[in-house]
XYZ file of C-alpha atoms in Angstrom:
640
model
C -12.385 66.031 -117.338
C -14.013 66.498 -120.796
C -17.222 64.960 -122.117
C -20.388 65.104 -122.947
C -22.592 67.074 -121.155
C -26.597 65.352 -120.178
C -29.552 67.745 -119.737
C -29.317 68.409 -116.380
C -25.495 69.818 -117.065
C -26.748 72.166 -119.137
C -23.321 74.091 -120.652
C -22.407 74.747 -117.159
C -19.918 71.782 -117.066
C -17.745 73.364 -119.307
C -16.605 76.233 -116.830
C -16.409 73.988 -114.090
C -13.391 72.073 -115.566
C -11.478 75.673 -116.557
C -12.234 75.529 -120.424
C -13.180 78.893 -120.185
C -16.573 79.833 -121.963
C -17.089 83.265 -122.502
C -20.389 85.115 -123.170
C -21.132 82.606 -125.961
C -22.108 80.239 -123.822
C -25.824 81.134 -123.229
C -26.336 82.437 -126.817
C -28.373 80.358 -129.058
C -26.843 78.121 -132.034
C -28.467 77.979 -135.127
C -25.950 75.392 -136.172
C -26.640 72.028 -136.175
C -25.316 69.903 -133.464
C -21.991 68.005 -134.175
C -21.773 64.510 -134.654
C -18.173 64.087 -132.957
C -15.944 66.550 -130.925
C -12.434 66.499 -130.042
C -11.602 68.557 -127.473
C -8.932 69.521 -124.721
C -5.912 68.808 -127.277
C -3.526 69.877 -129.511
C -5.034 69.549 -132.783
C -1.884 69.931 -135.716
C -3.945 71.179 -139.044
C -1.238 71.326 -141.060
C -2.991 73.876 -143.020
C -0.747 76.277 -144.768
C -0.119 78.378 -141.623
C 0.284 75.267 -139.665
C -1.703 76.494 -137.361
C -2.914 74.467 -133.741
C -6.281 74.149 -132.742
C -7.559 72.967 -128.854
C -11.050 71.665 -130.330
C -12.616 70.333 -133.701
C -16.212 69.436 -134.780
C -17.234 66.481 -136.942
C -20.642 66.530 -139.127
C -21.638 64.626 -141.628
C -18.050 63.055 -142.158
C -16.447 66.694 -142.924
C -15.191 69.342 -140.270
C -17.269 71.758 -139.214
C -15.470 73.663 -136.743
C -11.969 74.253 -135.653
C -10.603 76.358 -133.008
C -10.694 77.146 -129.157
C -12.648 74.395 -126.853
C -15.149 77.444 -126.410
C -15.775 78.146 -129.685
C -16.696 74.513 -130.530
C -18.933 74.115 -127.401
C -21.930 75.742 -128.961
C -21.819 72.622 -131.262
C -22.091 69.926 -128.537
C -25.683 68.390 -128.549
C -27.336 65.573 -126.940
C -25.914 62.887 -129.231
C -22.735 64.713 -129.726
C -19.973 62.148 -129.008
C -17.395 64.114 -127.221
C -13.950 62.659 -126.883
C -11.989 64.517 -124.780
C -8.183 64.197 -125.167
C -6.492 65.249 -121.914
C -3.897 66.885 -124.120
C -3.295 64.657 -127.090
C -2.226 65.472 -130.327
C -4.772 65.018 -133.166
C -3.565 65.202 -136.528
C -4.797 64.358 -140.194
C -4.756 60.749 -141.547
C -1.639 59.537 -142.718
C -1.303 58.962 -146.584
C 0.571 56.506 -147.539
C 1.716 57.383 -151.430
C 3.606 54.104 -152.302
C 2.489 50.738 -151.020
C 1.859 47.336 -151.859
C -1.504 46.513 -149.873
C -2.608 43.222 -151.790
C 0.833 42.047 -151.785
C 1.290 42.406 -148.070
C -1.607 41.031 -147.360
C -0.942 37.973 -148.939
C 2.374 37.675 -147.251
C 0.848 37.983 -144.355
C -0.582 34.571 -144.935
C 2.232 33.205 -146.295
C 5.472 30.965 -144.741
C 7.132 34.126 -143.142
C 10.731 34.963 -142.567
C 9.644 38.527 -141.500
C 13.026 40.347 -142.371
C 15.106 38.102 -139.449
C 19.231 37.799 -140.191
C 18.583 33.761 -140.566
C 21.158 31.642 -142.305
C 20.109 28.837 -144.385
C 19.867 25.740 -142.070
C 17.244 28.506 -140.389
C 15.947 29.378 -143.491
C 15.224 25.969 -144.560
C 13.769 24.339 -140.974
C 11.297 27.078 -140.917
C 10.014 26.334 -144.467
C 9.713 22.697 -143.554
C 7.496 23.641 -140.606
C 5.400 25.724 -142.940
C 5.063 22.972 -145.447
C 4.199 20.466 -142.505
C 1.903 22.528 -140.487
C -0.450 23.935 -143.576
C -2.421 21.028 -144.500
C -1.401 20.745 -148.261
C -0.321 17.614 -149.472
C -1.219 17.748 -153.421
C 2.715 17.723 -155.294
C 1.450 20.625 -157.065
C 0.840 22.531 -154.448
C 3.357 25.797 -154.759
C 4.261 26.701 -150.920
C 5.364 30.612 -151.147
C 7.778 32.559 -148.819
C 8.135 35.935 -148.268
C 10.222 38.519 -146.679
C 13.688 36.698 -146.591
C 16.454 38.695 -146.025
C 18.822 37.786 -149.101
C 21.227 40.242 -148.644
C 22.491 38.615 -144.816
C 21.781 35.543 -145.898
C 24.483 35.700 -148.561
C 26.588 37.195 -146.241
C 26.589 34.321 -143.742
C 26.482 31.082 -146.700
C 27.215 32.659 -150.171
C 25.456 32.062 -153.014
C 22.096 29.818 -152.355
C 19.658 28.482 -154.597
C 17.668 25.432 -156.058
C 20.396 23.389 -154.576
C 20.101 24.670 -150.711
C 15.953 24.052 -151.207
C 15.913 20.700 -152.753
C 16.958 19.494 -149.569
C 13.903 19.854 -148.002
C 11.463 17.046 -147.073
C 8.486 17.992 -149.649
C 8.031 17.694 -153.567
C 6.170 20.803 -153.824
C 7.336 23.565 -155.743
C 8.951 25.777 -153.417
C 9.481 29.815 -154.537
C 10.793 32.527 -151.971
C 10.325 36.091 -152.084
C 13.363 37.975 -151.116
C 12.307 41.059 -148.887
C 13.384 43.756 -151.902
C 10.655 41.665 -154.047
C 12.849 41.848 -156.755
C 14.771 38.346 -156.233
C 13.163 35.144 -155.788
C 14.625 31.894 -155.281
C 12.975 28.668 -156.593
C 13.525 25.107 -155.707
C 13.790 22.118 -159.076
C 10.487 21.128 -158.675
C 9.159 25.186 -159.192
C 11.482 25.543 -161.984
C 9.763 22.352 -163.743
C 6.740 23.770 -163.259
C 7.564 27.193 -165.044
C 9.151 25.761 -167.815
C 12.443 27.243 -166.922
C 15.386 25.141 -168.923
C 19.052 25.875 -169.470
C 17.868 27.574 -172.586
C 15.556 29.772 -171.379
C 16.925 33.359 -172.237
C 17.005 36.310 -170.027
C 13.729 38.236 -169.904
C 13.652 42.171 -171.037
C 14.799 43.699 -168.057
C 15.325 40.799 -165.676
C 18.380 38.243 -165.098
C 18.214 34.626 -164.481
C 21.186 33.807 -162.145
C 23.475 30.836 -163.241
C 25.892 28.663 -161.710
C 29.646 28.485 -162.327
C 30.216 27.645 -165.784
C 27.140 29.675 -167.019
C 24.808 27.198 -168.617
C 22.614 25.737 -165.639
C 20.436 27.756 -163.451
C 21.044 28.506 -160.124
C 17.241 29.205 -159.057
C 17.991 32.698 -158.352
C 15.965 35.401 -160.487
C 16.569 39.122 -160.750
C 13.472 41.487 -161.642
C 11.602 40.857 -164.537
C 12.523 37.454 -164.844
C 11.335 37.023 -160.850
C 8.236 38.377 -161.910
C 7.142 36.906 -165.258
C 9.042 33.418 -165.569
C 7.594 31.864 -162.373
C 4.464 30.341 -163.457
C 3.195 30.996 -159.330
C -0.380 30.217 -159.458
C -2.652 33.279 -158.732
C -4.589 33.246 -155.495
C -8.485 32.895 -155.294
C -10.966 35.236 -154.925
C -11.554 34.030 -151.203
C -7.578 34.352 -150.411
C -7.085 37.544 -151.949
C -10.242 38.894 -149.789
C -8.642 37.255 -146.779
C -5.368 38.962 -147.456
C -7.276 42.235 -148.132
C -9.189 42.394 -144.651
C -5.852 40.931 -143.170
C -4.146 43.972 -144.408
C -6.449 46.685 -143.954
C -6.192 45.688 -139.602
C -2.823 46.666 -139.721
C -3.440 49.899 -141.848
C -6.024 50.821 -139.151
C -3.749 50.637 -136.567
C -0.780 51.991 -138.748
C -3.301 55.309 -139.207
C -3.068 55.406 -142.783
C -6.480 56.768 -144.305
C -5.333 57.336 -147.887
C -2.840 55.096 -149.845
C -1.847 54.371 -153.175
C -1.296 50.569 -154.182
C 1.588 51.120 -156.052
C 1.038 47.740 -158.350
C -2.182 46.695 -158.926
C -4.471 45.122 -161.849
C -8.347 44.553 -162.259
C -7.690 41.057 -160.419
C -6.619 43.195 -157.036
C -9.693 44.483 -156.529
C -11.866 41.554 -154.940
C -15.468 42.452 -155.453
C -16.208 42.398 -151.616
C -13.860 44.490 -150.472
C -16.108 47.158 -150.157
C -17.904 46.461 -146.799
C -14.055 46.029 -145.316
C -12.083 49.367 -146.859
C -12.007 51.607 -143.932
C -9.973 54.444 -146.274
C -9.493 56.382 -149.595
C -6.908 53.972 -152.261
C -5.263 54.992 -155.361
C -4.395 52.715 -157.885
C -1.480 52.259 -160.047
C -1.921 49.811 -163.181
C 1.323 47.936 -164.320
C 1.284 47.242 -167.786
C 0.813 48.729 -171.651
C -1.808 47.625 -174.105
C -3.652 49.397 -176.774
C -6.733 49.168 -174.039
C -4.643 50.205 -170.860
C -6.478 53.882 -171.355
C -9.961 52.913 -171.771
C -9.432 49.989 -169.261
C -8.343 52.632 -166.383
C -10.594 55.091 -167.136
C -13.577 52.737 -166.963
C -12.244 51.516 -163.530
C -11.708 54.590 -162.464
C -14.318 56.182 -159.758
C -14.909 59.775 -161.176
C -16.819 61.126 -158.381
C -16.034 63.582 -155.764
C -13.853 62.461 -153.040
C -16.254 62.119 -150.013
C -17.330 60.586 -146.747
C -17.593 56.984 -148.034
C -14.156 55.261 -148.754
C -13.184 55.432 -152.583
C -11.130 53.868 -155.166
C -9.386 56.068 -157.825
C -7.814 54.085 -160.524
C -5.689 57.539 -162.095
C -2.104 56.815 -162.467
C 0.280 53.384 -164.355
C 3.348 51.991 -162.643
C 6.719 51.760 -164.826
C 9.981 49.960 -163.759
C 12.886 51.808 -164.955
C 15.882 49.947 -163.356
C 15.882 47.326 -160.481
C 17.762 47.560 -157.039
C 21.367 49.203 -155.942
C 21.690 46.226 -153.276
C 24.408 43.937 -153.505
C 24.431 41.169 -154.562
C 21.582 42.085 -157.190
C 22.714 45.686 -158.225
C 20.507 45.859 -160.893
C 19.832 49.287 -160.911
C 20.828 51.445 -163.370
C 23.676 53.800 -161.963
C 25.793 56.798 -163.200
C 29.328 54.953 -162.544
C 29.784 51.406 -162.495
C 29.338 49.268 -159.129
C 32.477 48.573 -157.311
C 33.001 44.500 -157.516
C 35.633 42.817 -154.688
C 39.002 42.056 -156.088
C 41.642 39.890 -154.025
C 39.711 38.718 -151.461
C 36.123 38.021 -150.425
C 33.024 40.411 -150.170
C 33.886 40.973 -146.739
C 37.623 41.614 -146.173
C 38.674 42.171 -149.621
C 39.445 45.385 -152.167
C 36.680 46.325 -154.188
C 37.473 48.203 -157.310
C 34.853 49.725 -159.748
C 33.808 47.158 -162.600
C 32.839 48.655 -165.941
C 30.750 45.414 -166.618
C 28.161 46.431 -163.813
C 26.615 48.875 -165.569
C 23.229 48.616 -166.325
C 21.086 50.281 -168.994
C 17.448 51.569 -167.790
C 14.742 49.267 -168.996
C 13.429 51.840 -170.923
C 15.199 54.166 -173.582
C 14.340 58.139 -173.324
C 12.529 58.537 -176.442
C 10.286 55.573 -175.869
C 9.783 56.428 -172.133
C 9.006 60.210 -173.552
C 6.566 59.117 -176.095
C 4.769 56.740 -173.358
C 4.265 59.173 -170.866
C 3.090 61.620 -173.477
C 0.321 59.512 -174.247
C -0.624 58.683 -170.531
C -0.389 62.424 -169.915
C -2.811 63.663 -172.792
C -5.179 60.880 -172.349
C -5.182 62.248 -168.577
C -3.374 59.438 -166.694
C -0.566 60.133 -163.706
C 2.608 58.063 -163.790
C 4.742 56.691 -160.926
C 8.170 55.063 -161.636
C 10.387 52.761 -160.269
C 13.928 54.329 -159.912
C 16.446 53.194 -157.625
C 19.541 54.001 -159.579
C 21.024 57.738 -160.148
C 20.556 56.968 -163.838
C 17.054 55.876 -164.440
C 15.079 59.035 -164.766
C 12.632 60.358 -167.468
C 12.781 63.886 -169.360
C 9.229 65.528 -169.382
C 7.750 68.503 -168.278
C 3.933 69.599 -168.500
C 0.659 69.336 -166.960
C 1.115 66.077 -165.300
C 1.642 64.221 -162.116
C 4.698 62.185 -162.399
C 6.182 60.417 -159.184
C 9.634 58.909 -159.091
C 9.420 55.960 -156.282
C 12.392 55.287 -154.368
C 15.285 57.190 -155.602
C 17.611 55.517 -153.393
C 20.544 56.244 -155.080
C 20.637 60.135 -156.579
C 22.352 62.430 -158.662
C 23.179 65.441 -157.417
C 22.909 67.466 -160.664
C 18.897 66.102 -160.681
C 18.377 67.123 -157.092
C 17.132 70.659 -158.724
C 15.212 69.120 -161.708
C 12.567 67.519 -159.360
C 11.420 71.106 -158.693
C 12.210 72.585 -162.163
C 9.964 69.825 -164.054
C 7.490 69.507 -161.204
C 8.161 65.995 -160.410
C 7.341 64.383 -157.185
C 9.980 62.312 -155.393
C 8.452 59.517 -153.141
C 11.008 58.132 -150.878
C 10.666 55.538 -148.340
C 11.994 57.243 -145.178
C 13.086 53.929 -143.315
C 15.483 53.262 -145.774
C 17.812 55.903 -144.188
C 18.728 53.363 -141.242
C 21.802 51.276 -141.175
C 20.946 47.648 -142.174
C 22.389 44.630 -143.977
C 20.938 45.905 -147.106
C 23.446 48.072 -146.731
C 26.196 46.816 -144.342
C 28.680 45.851 -145.331
C 28.397 44.824 -149.197
C 26.093 47.433 -150.563
C 28.399 50.427 -149.096
C 31.414 48.990 -150.775
C 29.914 48.280 -154.046
C 28.541 51.689 -154.098
C 31.873 53.194 -153.091
C 32.349 55.781 -150.363
C 32.093 59.033 -153.304
C 28.649 57.941 -153.370
C 27.252 57.348 -149.796
C 26.024 61.330 -149.305
C 24.037 60.742 -152.396
C 21.668 58.085 -150.352
C 18.171 58.712 -148.969
C 18.924 62.420 -150.385
C 15.625 64.229 -148.753
C 17.353 66.942 -147.098
C 19.339 67.496 -150.575
C 16.147 67.906 -152.745
C 14.083 69.431 -150.785
C 16.469 72.579 -150.133
C 16.670 72.364 -153.962
C 13.130 72.939 -153.913
C 10.836 69.798 -154.040
C 9.125 68.803 -150.859
C 9.510 65.187 -150.447
C 6.394 62.654 -150.744
C 6.072 59.800 -148.387
C 6.181 56.132 -149.106
C 6.461 53.039 -147.224
C 6.704 50.620 -150.206
C 5.270 47.860 -147.709
C 5.709 45.103 -147.376
C 9.153 45.436 -148.606
C 9.554 46.665 -144.743
C 7.969 46.391 -141.514
C 4.596 48.948 -141.688
C 5.657 51.358 -138.692
C 5.026 54.776 -140.187
C 6.145 56.207 -137.073
C 9.334 54.676 -136.911
C 9.657 56.063 -140.714
C 9.225 59.396 -139.231
C 11.452 58.679 -136.551
C 14.240 57.679 -139.576
C 13.545 60.916 -141.644
C 14.419 63.300 -138.402
C 17.372 61.676 -137.274
C 18.960 59.308 -139.850
C 18.985 56.282 -137.370
C 16.637 53.517 -136.219
C 15.446 52.819 -132.614
C 17.317 49.959 -130.979
C 14.166 49.253 -128.770
C 11.738 48.418 -131.954
C 12.292 45.215 -133.334
C 10.759 46.652 -136.597
C 14.144 48.430 -136.636
C 17.554 47.073 -137.627
C 19.108 48.838 -134.812
C 17.459 46.280 -132.100
C 20.252 44.092 -133.491
C 22.804 46.633 -131.932
C 25.868 47.678 -133.545
C 27.075 48.606 -136.392
C 23.075 48.852 -137.398
C 22.433 51.377 -134.501
C 24.227 54.318 -135.709
C 23.906 57.165 -137.673
C 22.905 56.855 -141.659
C 25.137 59.073 -144.033
C 23.405 62.255 -144.710
C 21.145 65.093 -143.418
C 17.773 64.741 -141.970
C 14.918 67.135 -142.256
C 12.546 68.610 -139.881
C 9.792 66.977 -138.448
C 7.377 69.110 -139.765
C 8.713 68.396 -143.384
C 8.966 64.663 -142.538
C 5.175 64.740 -141.426
C 3.943 66.981 -144.494
C 5.541 64.366 -146.367
C 3.110 61.656 -145.131
C -0.095 64.440 -145.632
C -0.590 67.183 -147.299
C 2.498 66.762 -149.737
C 0.789 63.083 -150.589
C -2.726 64.499 -151.318
C -1.094 66.728 -153.432
C 0.265 64.425 -155.504
C -2.567 62.240 -155.690
C -4.904 64.842 -156.505
C -7.068 65.059 -153.172
C -5.579 68.027 -151.710
C -9.043 69.976 -151.726
C -10.508 67.227 -149.812
C -8.161 65.459 -147.295
C -4.536 65.977 -145.828
C -4.798 68.868 -143.700
C -7.703 69.548 -140.898
C -9.709 72.269 -141.942
C -13.179 73.386 -142.318
C -15.175 71.900 -145.092
C -12.627 69.030 -145.615
C -13.003 65.559 -145.067
C -12.764 64.302 -141.142
C -9.750 62.231 -141.858
C -7.804 62.206 -138.757
C -5.578 60.140 -136.397
C -4.991 61.089 -132.168
C -1.709 60.260 -130.970
C -0.821 58.778 -127.535
C 2.328 61.322 -127.428
C 3.347 64.603 -129.204
C 5.242 63.999 -132.269
C 6.334 67.529 -132.020
C 7.167 67.725 -128.763
C 8.946 64.268 -127.801
C 12.564 63.868 -127.431
C 13.709 62.568 -130.857
C 14.503 58.848 -129.771
C 10.899 58.833 -129.049
C 9.248 59.696 -131.379
C 7.861 56.581 -132.493
C 7.845 55.265 -129.230
C 4.021 55.451 -129.034
C 0.679 54.284 -130.325
C -2.133 55.604 -132.994
C -5.102 55.530 -130.283
C -8.188 56.144 -132.616
C -8.499 56.294 -136.857
C -10.838 58.413 -138.164
C -11.895 58.143 -141.830
C -14.812 60.500 -143.171
C -16.303 60.950 -139.633
C -16.192 57.417 -139.038
C -14.325 55.705 -135.964
C -12.188 52.936 -138.141
C -9.796 52.274 -135.542
C -9.383 52.244 -131.661
C -7.156 51.165 -128.932
C -8.652 49.206 -126.290
C -7.894 51.199 -123.972
C -9.192 54.038 -126.564
C -12.254 52.654 -126.338
C -12.896 52.428 -122.732
C -11.412 56.302 -121.870
C -13.093 58.367 -124.942
C -15.977 56.052 -125.366
C -15.826 55.044 -128.865
C -16.351 51.854 -130.588
C -14.742 51.448 -133.750
C -16.489 50.110 -136.969
C -14.187 47.421 -136.981
C -12.912 45.014 -134.084
C -9.336 44.575 -133.204
C -7.225 42.026 -134.297
C -8.613 39.423 -131.725
C -7.742 35.957 -132.698
C -6.437 36.824 -136.147
C -3.225 37.414 -135.429
C -2.790 34.115 -133.145
C -3.670 32.391 -136.323
C -0.873 33.480 -138.184
C 1.566 33.614 -135.036
C 3.000 30.085 -136.472
C 3.426 31.310 -140.330
C 5.904 34.210 -139.366
C 9.651 34.082 -137.314
C 8.677 36.145 -134.653
C 5.206 36.278 -135.248
C 2.650 38.046 -136.752
C 3.219 41.811 -137.349
C 6.600 40.449 -135.388
C 4.636 41.617 -132.217
C 6.195 38.663 -130.446
C 9.776 39.285 -130.957
C 9.305 41.808 -128.058
C 8.763 39.320 -125.673
C 12.212 37.524 -126.931
C 14.155 40.670 -127.243
C 16.910 40.645 -124.749
C 17.798 37.040 -125.765
C 17.838 37.053 -129.423
C 19.694 40.938 -129.942
C 22.121 39.392 -127.361
C 22.653 36.215 -129.319
C 22.821 38.482 -133.014
C 25.143 41.002 -131.396
C 27.524 37.842 -130.434
C 27.136 37.077 -134.078
C 27.619 40.737 -135.654
C 24.701 40.014 -138.123
C 21.798 42.440 -138.585
C 18.244 42.254 -139.647
C 16.352 43.680 -142.939
C 15.696 46.133 -145.176
C 14.516 47.183 -148.584
C 12.916 47.772 -152.028
C 10.100 47.565 -154.306
């Protein structure tokens, strides 16, 4: 067993277990002892040569040495914490370049539909239970519901909105967020409190759905209308802090050591966060004003990235379009969407409808001028781009990320490399789900399916992919995302995957997979390059920060179908263990800075269908999967 020697053992213990010391065992060591040593493992450095080592030493939050076990052994002192990996894999910590941490944390505290393919009666029953159980009685207390599988609901029940929500036994305003976070549903009370009338016009970049006849609002809002017209009160500082704590527990467990929060503002950084942030955060500012540049520079931490957590404000976020999914279809596309004719969505013929063409929310000239001003001021940009028509046209010394690229145009694949633009893509969207089957595939037409989630095509054209989960648009499961990237399919055994609901969602998504290393670099080295942090993190090299994770199984060796059937055992940030599973704590003798979930999960179980983090779905898996297969329905999926 690989372990730390005591004063009596000296150095002889290593040879006894066959690790193979050479003559350096007895030589004097002038280097200070390491704080941590990981040995007897497979250390995937993801350096330029993709080297694999057996051991790694950490001192003062940095990687001090990496190589053979014999190379690291002289750095073991009496106070060194030694972890015998017993052949397990260690790799750089995961870098998620597009997620919504505060939004995801708040969703954990709200009434949660948990991406499940429920009908309107089940929706109303769960919301009613949440209302009766949350202890709020004031008529003006908003009830917020999150992660609704809106496409599946529409497939089951047709268009739904305020008329259905008004059946709830409450006077409180109700707002439901679709899991794509581009569509919201409101009851009449919420509409009244938002001062929305039949005369309210569509805002720029948004749409208010109306009932037949075109006058009365339906209670369904898309894109900017969903964000800007609804008077949902902001969460208090205490609620934001609780949300952040809950979210960061999930991130630590997932092995995420660096992330970019893709929609943030000055109120999204609770003052008490600093004691709870176990990782490096990069924020993207939403909104433009004369003071934007000055405010971003004021908030940004310009210090060199070190072992302690940091928060960088270095980019701005913009929305160029909406989403491609049916029935929203608010993304800008090169060709018209198809629309059902001579029948319903499920059994009728679909034909192109020129009326469905959407312009990007920004004109090219204004977008170029805005980006140029930002880049000259030293501020990067990340733009929401879901359709194949919403692309900027700039080249220069900057970091520009195009988030999602769900449907891309083949003529643009080579432009990513030519312009130095980064595609930030969510691998988990390349699995079949109710967001594609049946209506979104039909509305796009067969000829465009090969352009969906074109990870391989963009990579082959010269630009590596950067990964961003877009959580909470999907359940947070980075290992599942990696599996999807290399197989174009989900996992029937994972309740977070649409494939767990059986045919047709357990099939293969159109398009070509990428290699395991390409997928892993998307969530490590490529992400840190985009975030301007690659000199400090992203790979395991001497002099870089000790941001790393230990996996239960070897990602490069397990069969494809088992890539995500494992756990992150240990998460380390800046040389400090911030997460370890209960069994890893016992086996490795490590104590993480933060406790594991404990009671927090159980406290939130009743708010979410299937329980907090969907963990109880696996207990009900067999029965619920059988039920849903008989119905021929699916689960969730995307966008943000």
